[in-house]
Amino acid sequence: MTGLWNDFNDAQSNTNLIPKGTLAKVRLTIRPGGFDDPSQGWTGGYATRGATGAVYLNGEFTVLEGPYARRKIFTLIGLHSPKGPDWANMGRSLVRGMLNSARGISDKDTSPEAQAARRINGFADLDGLEFVARIDIGSDAMGEDKNAIRAAVTPDHRDYAQVMGTAGHGYQPPAQPALQQAAAPQPTAPAAPGRPAWAQ
């Protein structure tokens, strides 16, 4: 007789995955890697440089609402790879989507306001950004399945307003006093004392 605790053929290795294609409102936290290259605009200690020479933002995305609330998804946002421009281009595309999603801008909008909303003063502007993500499934360093975020959902998507919780609310540019505050010197994040083994 086979039972649950003597036949493990039907046991799943990772039952904790959020289904591929799930849309969720998430908040990005950048785990500082202490690598700066001011000539590239990488300041504040946010970027991480791996042993292969690849540079990335170490992203921790926390699901804010719904059945997967408080779940964390770890995804690297590519800034540079010695192997060529593809990884950096994917990273730039993801950040553009995140800004469009967070700020309620259609990807097709080329107005001066939309273009200004897609600009950042530095990676600190991305730290804490809330947007709608399309959750994907990728592989970790051991080849195991893990959730990943490779795309953001913009207001063009029919479910955007419902997931973002902004039905009827468009992007509001910051008021002028907030822009004047931004001129004050920004404290830089301390460099991370250690680096996880997989990032060495």
Steps between C-alpha positions, in 0.01 A plus 500: 500500500638842406429802713599861527802426720652200326473598129651832409473482122225762495668741743574840346848642548386862529134550584574854608513653152255772402342390168665638186310796356353612833463879521585651839572841647856489632752729671863494389772512765854518363749306711813721482813342356733796556617531138499849347598623155407869480581510126204263451279676753537211746532674836378459856646151543192332348668301222670164554798374298530124470819296457440470123498880466122516459337796675141490619244623748417230753122534507271376775137533390239467775142417400283762670144366462292198411546129568882522477539812720836528681664243269843609376637446151871553439601614151819661368456806280786500250710814460808366318637169378846439352328260257318782317207742519207256529485479881526878542231551234268258683569690824426837337179362349387366840573832673310691227202269553524540878500881468207492255306273734582691821424837346193397300643570155419317178810356334386673179482845667780721364379829650757715684328409830533127431862538395576693822327227706731238345811683624656438841760694697663177612424147618364644826193599294434131426548381859148469643327531160155335493367364172307214343725206410436198282647212697706250305688180579875476449784290638731564793874423508424135586262460204191495726187687396448836666274797446645793312384838378586579140217737404282772644138557405409849376164680491445361148418161659130444578573376855750776589262736687346218702838353607662840562193616690492825304177473303436857392836636623762606248863582574538830685838666453661609827419851621769765459607504871591130474726578204679771700559254785666261256782755460608439860800265534383142513663267754662203331411150601776317688678229308380150582748336740474159334379348182296181472701199383317484164605858417872448566 
